[in-house]
Amino acid sequence: MFTPMLLAHCTWPDVERYLERSTGVLIPVGSIEQHGPTALIGTDAICAESIAEAVGVALDAMVAPPIPVGLAEHHMAFAGSMTLRKETFVAVIEDYTSSLYRHGFRRFYFVNGHGGNIGTLNATLKDMNGNKTAPQAAYTFVNWWAGPRTKKLRAAWYGEGEGLHATPSEIAVTQRVNPTATKPARRLEPASTAKTIGTADTYRATYPDGRMGSDPALATPEAGRALIASAVEDIAEHYREFVAR
Ligand code: NI
C-alpha cells in the first residue's frame, strides 16, 4: 500500500518525479444531486473521489482534483442539486486534461460516479481520442459500480432493491467514507419502479422522494468497505492495462 498521491497535495518537484515513471492520472468525476430523502447530495462525488483515491493508493498513481459537479438537470426540482451545462462540463474535461497534458500526462482515466454523465463522457472522450493535436494522449472512463466483481456483489446483496438511483451500493460507500452519512431508521415506502427520466418537473412527479426503485435501508458501512475493495480491484486491472497501452 502507498500513501495517496493527490495532485493538490504534491509539490511541483513531486509531480516532475512522478512523470518520470508514469504519465497516467486518475480523475474523479461525480455529481451533486439529490439522492432521496436519506442519502447525501454529494453521494456520486464522494463515491468517485474515494474510489479513485483508493485506486491511487493501491497503484501509487496520481489522482487529479475531482470534477465534483456533473450533469444533473433532471434532479433540479430537489433542493440542493447542482448541475453544469453540458458545454461547461465538456469544457471542464478539456481544460483539466489539456492543463495536465502540457506537463507530460498522457493517459487520462476518469472514474465516474454518475449515470447522467455517461453519454457525454463517452462522446467527449471519443472526440478527444481522435484529436490529432494531442496524438500521444489517450482518454477513457469507468463507472465505479460496473466492473465484474462489483456488479456481482451488488446483484447478490441487493437484487431488486438496488434500483437505479440512490442505490444501497452507492449509499453504503458514502457510509463507509463518511460515518455521519445517515441510514434510515425505518424503511421507506417502496420507490417508483418507473424508468423514465425527462425534465426536472417530470422526474419529481414520477419519483416524489427522489429515489428510482431503490431501498436505501439495505446500505451498511461494512458493505461499503467491500464495495470499495471490489471496485479498486476491477478498476486497478483496467487502469494498468490502459496506461500500458
Ligand atoms: Ni448516484
PDB file of C-alpha atoms in Angstrom, residues 4-219:
ATOM      1  CA  PRO A   4      -2.398   8.669  -1.662  1.00  0.00           C
ATOM      2  CA  MET A   5      -0.710  10.759  -4.342  1.00  0.00           C
ATOM      3  CA  LEU A   6      -3.131  13.654  -4.635  1.00  0.00           C
ATOM      4  CA  LEU A   7      -2.032  16.272  -7.137  1.00  0.00           C
ATOM      5  CA  ALA A   8      -3.230  19.099  -4.905  1.00  0.00           C
ATOM      6  CA  HIS A   9      -1.096  17.752  -2.057  1.00  0.00           C
ATOM      7  CA  CYS A  10       2.073  17.448  -4.156  1.00  0.00           C
ATOM      8  CA  THR A  11       4.818  19.966  -4.818  1.00  0.00           C
ATOM      9  CA  TRP A  12       5.864  20.600  -8.401  1.00  0.00           C
ATOM     10  CA  PRO A  13       9.071  18.546  -7.956  1.00  0.00           C
ATOM     11  CA  ASP A  14       6.863  15.672  -6.687  1.00  0.00           C
ATOM     12  CA  VAL A  15       4.875  15.862  -9.932  1.00  0.00           C
ATOM     13  CA  GLU A  16       8.029  16.053 -12.028  1.00  0.00           C
ATOM     14  CA  ARG A  17       9.396  12.936 -10.320  1.00  0.00           C
ATOM     15  CA  TYR A  18       6.079  11.120 -10.815  1.00  0.00           C
ATOM     16  CA  LEU A  19       6.118  11.913 -14.541  1.00  0.00           C
ATOM     17  CA  GLU A  20       9.498  10.185 -14.866  1.00  0.00           C
ATOM     18  CA  ARG A  21       7.825   6.887 -14.062  1.00  0.00           C
ATOM     19  CA  SER A  22       4.210   7.337 -15.251  1.00  0.00           C
ATOM     20  CA  THR A  23       2.090   9.554 -17.482  1.00  0.00           C
ATOM     21  CA  GLY A  24      -1.177   8.211 -16.059  1.00  0.00           C
ATOM     22  CA  VAL A  25      -3.631  10.168 -13.940  1.00  0.00           C
ATOM     23  CA  LEU A  26      -6.945   9.301 -12.307  1.00  0.00           C
ATOM     24  CA  ILE A  27      -9.647  11.993 -12.438  1.00  0.00           C
ATOM     25  CA  PRO A  28     -12.771  11.511 -10.298  1.00  0.00           C
ATOM     26  CA  VAL A  29     -15.969  12.855 -11.843  1.00  0.00           C
ATOM     27  CA  GLY A  30     -19.146  12.982  -9.821  1.00  0.00           C
ATOM     28  CA  SER A  31     -22.431  14.789  -9.421  1.00  0.00           C
ATOM     29  CA  ILE A  32     -24.013  16.931  -6.727  1.00  0.00           C
ATOM     30  CA  GLU A  33     -27.664  15.930  -6.783  1.00  0.00           C
ATOM     31  CA  GLN A  34     -30.415  14.702  -4.503  1.00  0.00           C
ATOM     32  CA  HIS A  35     -30.187  11.022  -3.534  1.00  0.00           C
ATOM     33  CA  GLY A  36     -33.589  10.510  -1.965  1.00  0.00           C
ATOM     34  CA  PRO A  37     -34.660  11.723   1.481  1.00  0.00           C
ATOM     35  CA  THR A  38     -31.954   9.902   3.462  1.00  0.00           C
ATOM     36  CA  ALA A  39     -28.741   9.944   1.435  1.00  0.00           C
ATOM     37  CA  LEU A  40     -26.147  12.629   0.795  1.00  0.00           C
ATOM     38  CA  ILE A  41     -26.429  15.110  -2.074  1.00  0.00           C
ATOM     39  CA  GLY A  42     -22.739  14.512  -2.772  1.00  0.00           C
ATOM     40  CA  THR A  43     -23.120  10.720  -2.994  1.00  0.00           C
ATOM     41  CA  ASP A  44     -21.823  10.425  -6.584  1.00  0.00           C
ATOM     42  CA  ALA A  45     -18.942  12.831  -5.999  1.00  0.00           C
ATOM     43  CA  ILE A  46     -17.974  11.096  -2.740  1.00  0.00           C
ATOM     44  CA  CYS A  47     -18.031   7.640  -4.386  1.00  0.00           C
ATOM     45  CA  ALA A  48     -15.967   8.730  -7.400  1.00  0.00           C
ATOM     46  CA  GLU A  49     -13.418  10.578  -5.305  1.00  0.00           C
ATOM     47  CA  SER A  50     -12.970   7.969  -2.596  1.00  0.00           C
ATOM     48  CA  ILE A  51     -12.695   5.098  -5.060  1.00  0.00           C
ATOM     49  CA  ALA A  52     -10.284   6.974  -7.351  1.00  0.00           C
ATOM     50  CA  GLU A  53      -8.135   7.739  -4.301  1.00  0.00           C
ATOM     51  CA  ALA A  54      -8.223   4.113  -3.197  1.00  0.00           C
ATOM     52  CA  VAL A  55      -7.089   3.030  -6.682  1.00  0.00           C
ATOM     53  CA  GLY A  56      -4.347   5.659  -6.493  1.00  0.00           C
ATOM     54  CA  VAL A  57      -3.220   4.214  -3.169  1.00  0.00           C
ATOM     55  CA  ALA A  58      -3.249   0.640  -4.499  1.00  0.00           C
ATOM     56  CA  LEU A  59      -1.227   1.514  -7.624  1.00  0.00           C
ATOM     57  CA  ASP A  60       0.797   4.530  -6.473  1.00  0.00           C
ATOM     58  CA  ALA A  61      -0.949   6.509  -9.226  1.00  0.00           C
ATOM     59  CA  MET A  62      -1.582  10.260  -9.299  1.00  0.00           C
ATOM     60  CA  VAL A  63      -5.115  11.471  -8.541  1.00  0.00           C
ATOM     61  CA  ALA A  64      -6.160  14.825 -10.012  1.00  0.00           C
ATOM     62  CA  PRO A  65      -8.587  17.171  -8.249  1.00  0.00           C
ATOM     63  CA  PRO A  66     -12.127  15.880  -8.771  1.00  0.00           C
ATOM     64  CA  ILE A  67     -14.804  17.299 -11.036  1.00  0.00           C
ATOM     65  CA  PRO A  68     -17.497  17.117  -8.346  1.00  0.00           C
ATOM     66  CA  VAL A  69     -20.439  18.663 -10.207  1.00  0.00           C
ATOM     67  CA  GLY A  70     -21.744  16.860 -13.301  1.00  0.00           C
ATOM     68  CA  LEU A  71     -24.870  16.742 -15.448  1.00  0.00           C
ATOM     69  CA  ALA A  72     -27.935  16.623 -13.230  1.00  0.00           C
ATOM     70  CA  GLU A  73     -30.594  18.818 -14.819  1.00  0.00           C
ATOM     71  CA  HIS A  74     -33.230  16.123 -14.135  1.00  0.00           C
ATOM     72  CA  HIS A  75     -32.612  16.395 -10.357  1.00  0.00           C
ATOM     73  CA  MET A  76     -33.002  20.173 -10.209  1.00  0.00           C
ATOM     74  CA  ALA A  77     -36.533  20.074  -8.747  1.00  0.00           C
ATOM     75  CA  PHE A  78     -34.983  18.863  -5.450  1.00  0.00           C
ATOM     76  CA  ALA A  79     -33.300  21.334  -3.081  1.00  0.00           C
ATOM     77  CA  GLY A  80     -29.518  21.394  -3.174  1.00  0.00           C
ATOM     78  CA  SER A  81     -28.975  19.703  -6.525  1.00  0.00           C
ATOM     79  CA  MET A  82     -26.455  21.408  -8.818  1.00  0.00           C
ATOM     80  CA  THR A  83     -25.705  20.914 -12.475  1.00  0.00           C
ATOM     81  CA  LEU A  84     -23.209  22.065 -15.054  1.00  0.00           C
ATOM     82  CA  ARG A  85     -24.460  22.909 -18.517  1.00  0.00           C
ATOM     83  CA  LYS A  86     -23.320  20.288 -20.980  1.00  0.00           C
ATOM     84  CA  GLU A  87     -20.925  22.718 -22.673  1.00  0.00           C
ATOM     85  CA  THR A  88     -19.426  23.679 -19.296  1.00  0.00           C
ATOM     86  CA  PHE A  89     -18.935  20.027 -18.386  1.00  0.00           C
ATOM     87  CA  VAL A  90     -17.194  19.336 -21.705  1.00  0.00           C
ATOM     88  CA  ALA A  91     -15.037  22.461 -21.317  1.00  0.00           C
ATOM     89  CA  VAL A  92     -14.003  21.420 -17.786  1.00  0.00           C
ATOM     90  CA  ILE A  93     -12.974  17.973 -19.047  1.00  0.00           C
ATOM     91  CA  GLU A  94     -10.980  19.537 -21.894  1.00  0.00           C
ATOM     92  CA  ASP A  95      -9.320  22.140 -19.667  1.00  0.00           C
ATOM     93  CA  TYR A  96      -8.390  19.695 -16.876  1.00  0.00           C
ATOM     94  CA  THR A  97      -6.783  17.302 -19.331  1.00  0.00           C
ATOM     95  CA  SER A  98      -5.101  19.904 -21.557  1.00  0.00           C
ATOM     96  CA  SER A  99      -3.506  21.512 -18.473  1.00  0.00           C
ATOM     97  CA  LEU A 100      -2.104  18.179 -17.364  1.00  0.00           C
ATOM     98  CA  TYR A 101      -1.066  17.310 -20.937  1.00  0.00           C
ATOM     99  CA  ARG A 102       1.224  20.364 -21.027  1.00  0.00           C
ATOM    100  CA  HIS A 103       3.234  18.836 -18.161  1.00  0.00           C
ATOM    101  CA  GLY A 104       3.540  15.424 -19.759  1.00  0.00           C
ATOM    102  CA  PHE A 105       0.481  13.471 -18.595  1.00  0.00           C
ATOM    103  CA  ARG A 106      -0.752  11.266 -21.453  1.00  0.00           C
ATOM    104  CA  ARG A 107      -3.139   8.657 -20.013  1.00  0.00           C
ATOM    105  CA  PHE A 108      -6.285  10.277 -18.629  1.00  0.00           C
ATOM    106  CA  TYR A 109      -8.513   7.910 -16.686  1.00  0.00           C
ATOM    107  CA  PHE A 110     -11.823   9.226 -15.378  1.00  0.00           C
ATOM    108  CA  VAL A 111     -13.539   7.421 -12.504  1.00  0.00           C
ATOM    109  CA  ASN A 112     -17.214   8.269 -12.913  1.00  0.00           C
ATOM    110  CA  GLY A 113     -19.827   8.253 -10.142  1.00  0.00           C
ATOM    111  CA  HIS A 114     -22.963   9.300 -12.043  1.00  0.00           C
ATOM    112  CA  GLY A 115     -25.103   7.646 -14.708  1.00  0.00           C
ATOM    113  CA  GLY A 116     -26.152  11.032 -16.130  1.00  0.00           C
ATOM    114  CA  ASN A 117     -22.521  11.763 -17.098  1.00  0.00           C
ATOM    115  CA  ILE A 118     -22.069   8.608 -19.194  1.00  0.00           C
ATOM    116  CA  GLY A 119     -23.389   9.754 -22.587  1.00  0.00           C
ATOM    117  CA  THR A 120     -21.393  12.987 -22.583  1.00  0.00           C
ATOM    118  CA  LEU A 121     -18.230  11.350 -21.225  1.00  0.00           C
ATOM    119  CA  ASN A 122     -18.468   8.750 -23.964  1.00  0.00           C
ATOM    120  CA  ALA A 123     -18.896  11.267 -26.776  1.00  0.00           C
ATOM    121  CA  THR A 124     -16.369  13.783 -25.438  1.00  0.00           C
ATOM    122  CA  LEU A 125     -13.586  11.275 -24.752  1.00  0.00           C
ATOM    123  CA  LYS A 126     -14.164   9.643 -28.129  1.00  0.00           C
ATOM    124  CA  ASP A 127     -13.671  13.035 -29.824  1.00  0.00           C
ATOM    125  CA  MET A 128     -10.593  13.717 -27.712  1.00  0.00           C
ATOM    126  CA  ASN A 129      -9.104  10.309 -28.570  1.00  0.00           C
ATOM    127  CA  GLY A 130      -9.438  11.248 -32.255  1.00  0.00           C
ATOM    128  CA  ASN A 131      -7.818  14.661 -31.750  1.00  0.00           C
ATOM    129  CA  LYS A 132      -4.677  14.822 -33.881  1.00  0.00           C
ATOM    130  CA  THR A 133      -3.190  17.759 -31.964  1.00  0.00           C
ATOM    131  CA  ALA A 134      -2.558  15.511 -28.949  1.00  0.00           C
ATOM    132  CA  PRO A 135      -1.592  12.302 -30.726  1.00  0.00           C
ATOM    133  CA  GLN A 136       0.062  10.535 -27.779  1.00  0.00           C
ATOM    134  CA  ALA A 137      -2.806  11.202 -25.398  1.00  0.00           C
ATOM    135  CA  ALA A 138      -5.485   8.643 -24.576  1.00  0.00           C
ATOM    136  CA  TYR A 139      -8.653   9.142 -22.568  1.00  0.00           C
ATOM    137  CA  THR A 140     -11.073   6.699 -21.015  1.00  0.00           C
ATOM    138  CA  PHE A 141     -13.559   6.398 -18.176  1.00  0.00           C
ATOM    139  CA  VAL A 142     -15.019   3.737 -15.967  1.00  0.00           C
ATOM    140  CA  ASN A 143     -18.236   3.673 -13.949  1.00  0.00           C
ATOM    141  CA  TRP A 144     -17.096   2.583 -10.494  1.00  0.00           C
ATOM    142  CA  TRP A 145     -20.129   0.311  -9.963  1.00  0.00           C
ATOM    143  CA  ALA A 146     -19.904  -1.556 -13.275  1.00  0.00           C
ATOM    144  CA  GLY A 147     -16.794  -3.747 -13.045  1.00  0.00           C
ATOM    145  CA  PRO A 148     -17.339  -7.524 -12.907  1.00  0.00           C
ATOM    146  CA  ARG A 149     -16.551  -8.079  -9.205  1.00  0.00           C
ATOM    147  CA  THR A 150     -18.526  -5.059  -8.084  1.00  0.00           C
ATOM    148  CA  LYS A 151     -21.534  -5.878 -10.253  1.00  0.00           C
ATOM    149  CA  LYS A 152     -21.625  -9.366  -8.796  1.00  0.00           C
ATOM    150  CA  LEU A 153     -21.643  -8.073  -5.211  1.00  0.00           C
ATOM    151  CA  ARG A 154     -24.372  -5.558  -5.960  1.00  0.00           C
ATOM    152  CA  ALA A 155     -26.586  -8.186  -7.554  1.00  0.00           C
ATOM    153  CA  ALA A 156     -26.004 -10.726  -4.778  1.00  0.00           C
ATOM    154  CA  TRP A 157     -26.678  -8.330  -1.919  1.00  0.00           C
ATOM    155  CA  TYR A 158     -29.370  -6.043  -3.222  1.00  0.00           C
ATOM    156  CA  GLY A 159     -31.169  -7.592  -6.195  1.00  0.00           C
ATOM    157  CA  GLU A 160     -34.258  -5.544  -6.985  1.00  0.00           C
ATOM    158  CA  GLY A 161     -33.628  -3.239  -4.015  1.00  0.00           C
ATOM    159  CA  GLU A 162     -30.594  -1.800  -5.818  1.00  0.00           C
ATOM    160  CA  GLY A 163     -32.874   0.245  -8.107  1.00  0.00           C
ATOM    161  CA  LEU A 164     -31.424   2.868 -10.446  1.00  0.00           C
ATOM    162  CA  HIS A 165     -30.874   5.927  -8.286  1.00  0.00           C
ATOM    163  CA  ALA A 166     -29.994   6.437  -4.614  1.00  0.00           C
ATOM    164  CA  THR A 167     -28.902   2.813  -4.649  1.00  0.00           C
ATOM    165  CA  PRO A 168     -27.894   0.988  -1.456  1.00  0.00           C
ATOM    166  CA  SER A 169     -24.472   0.345  -3.060  1.00  0.00           C
ATOM    167  CA  GLU A 170     -23.547   3.970  -3.505  1.00  0.00           C
ATOM    168  CA  ILE A 171     -25.056   4.883  -0.142  1.00  0.00           C
ATOM    169  CA  ALA A 172     -23.020   2.096   1.509  1.00  0.00           C
ATOM    170  CA  VAL A 173     -19.830   3.612   0.048  1.00  0.00           C
ATOM    171  CA  THR A 174     -20.698   7.043   1.493  1.00  0.00           C
ATOM    172  CA  GLN A 175     -21.449   5.461   4.878  1.00  0.00           C
ATOM    173  CA  ARG A 176     -18.016   3.870   4.866  1.00  0.00           C
ATOM    174  CA  VAL A 177     -16.291   7.111   3.824  1.00  0.00           C
ATOM    175  CA  ASN A 178     -18.359   9.448   5.987  1.00  0.00           C
ATOM    176  CA  PRO A 179     -19.674   7.850   9.172  1.00  0.00           C
ATOM    177  CA  THR A 180     -22.206  10.648   9.600  1.00  0.00           C
ATOM    178  CA  ALA A 181     -23.919   9.607   6.350  1.00  0.00           C
ATOM    179  CA  THR A 182     -27.418   8.825   7.534  1.00  0.00           C
ATOM    180  CA  LYS A 183     -29.018   5.419   7.388  1.00  0.00           C
ATOM    181  CA  PRO A 184     -32.790   5.478   7.554  1.00  0.00           C
ATOM    182  CA  ALA A 185     -34.070   4.152  10.881  1.00  0.00           C
ATOM    183  CA  ARG A 186     -37.244   2.914   9.211  1.00  0.00           C
ATOM    184  CA  ARG A 187     -37.753   1.513   5.754  1.00  0.00           C
ATOM    185  CA  LEU A 188     -39.029   3.971   3.209  1.00  0.00           C
ATOM    186  CA  GLU A 189     -42.140   3.277   1.168  1.00  0.00           C
ATOM    187  CA  PRO A 190     -41.239   1.261  -1.949  1.00  0.00           C
ATOM    188  CA  ALA A 191     -39.869   3.602  -4.599  1.00  0.00           C
ATOM    189  CA  SER A 192     -41.424   4.001  -8.034  1.00  0.00           C
ATOM    190  CA  THR A 193     -40.101   1.412 -10.461  1.00  0.00           C
ATOM    191  CA  ALA A 194     -40.709   3.637 -13.494  1.00  0.00           C
ATOM    192  CA  LYS A 195     -37.631   4.152 -15.672  1.00  0.00           C
ATOM    193  CA  THR A 196     -38.396   7.421 -17.449  1.00  0.00           C
ATOM    194  CA  ILE A 197     -36.332  10.495 -16.549  1.00  0.00           C
ATOM    195  CA  GLY A 198     -37.471  13.540 -18.583  1.00  0.00           C
ATOM    196  CA  THR A 199     -37.338  17.079 -17.217  1.00  0.00           C
ATOM    197  CA  ALA A 200     -36.753  18.147 -13.611  1.00  0.00           C
ATOM    198  CA  ASP A 201     -40.523  18.513 -13.073  1.00  0.00           C
ATOM    199  CA  THR A 202     -41.493  15.188 -14.637  1.00  0.00           C
ATOM    200  CA  TYR A 203     -38.762  13.478 -12.624  1.00  0.00           C
ATOM    201  CA  ARG A 204     -40.113  14.895  -9.374  1.00  0.00           C
ATOM    202  CA  ALA A 205     -43.694  13.975 -10.339  1.00  0.00           C
ATOM    203  CA  THR A 206     -42.635  10.393 -11.175  1.00  0.00           C
ATOM    204  CA  TYR A 207     -40.246   9.905  -8.222  1.00  0.00           C
ATOM    205  CA  PRO A 208     -41.688  12.072  -5.442  1.00  0.00           C
ATOM    206  CA  ASP A 209     -38.950  11.371  -2.876  1.00  0.00           C
ATOM    207  CA  GLY A 210     -36.148  11.240  -5.465  1.00  0.00           C
ATOM    208  CA  ARG A 211     -35.344   7.507  -5.443  1.00  0.00           C
ATOM    209  CA  MET A 212     -35.680   5.331  -8.528  1.00  0.00           C
ATOM    210  CA  GLY A 213     -36.654   1.829  -7.402  1.00  0.00           C
ATOM    211  CA  SER A 214     -34.076   1.624  -4.597  1.00  0.00           C
ATOM    212  CA  ASP A 215     -34.163   0.584  -0.944  1.00  0.00           C
ATOM    213  CA  PRO A 216     -31.532   2.684   0.881  1.00  0.00           C
ATOM    214  CA  ALA A 217     -32.201   0.832   4.165  1.00  0.00           C
ATOM    215  CA  LEU A 218     -30.119  -2.067   2.782  1.00  0.00           C
ATOM    216  CA  ALA A 219     -26.914   0.009   2.857  1.00  0.00           C
TER     217      ALA A 219
END
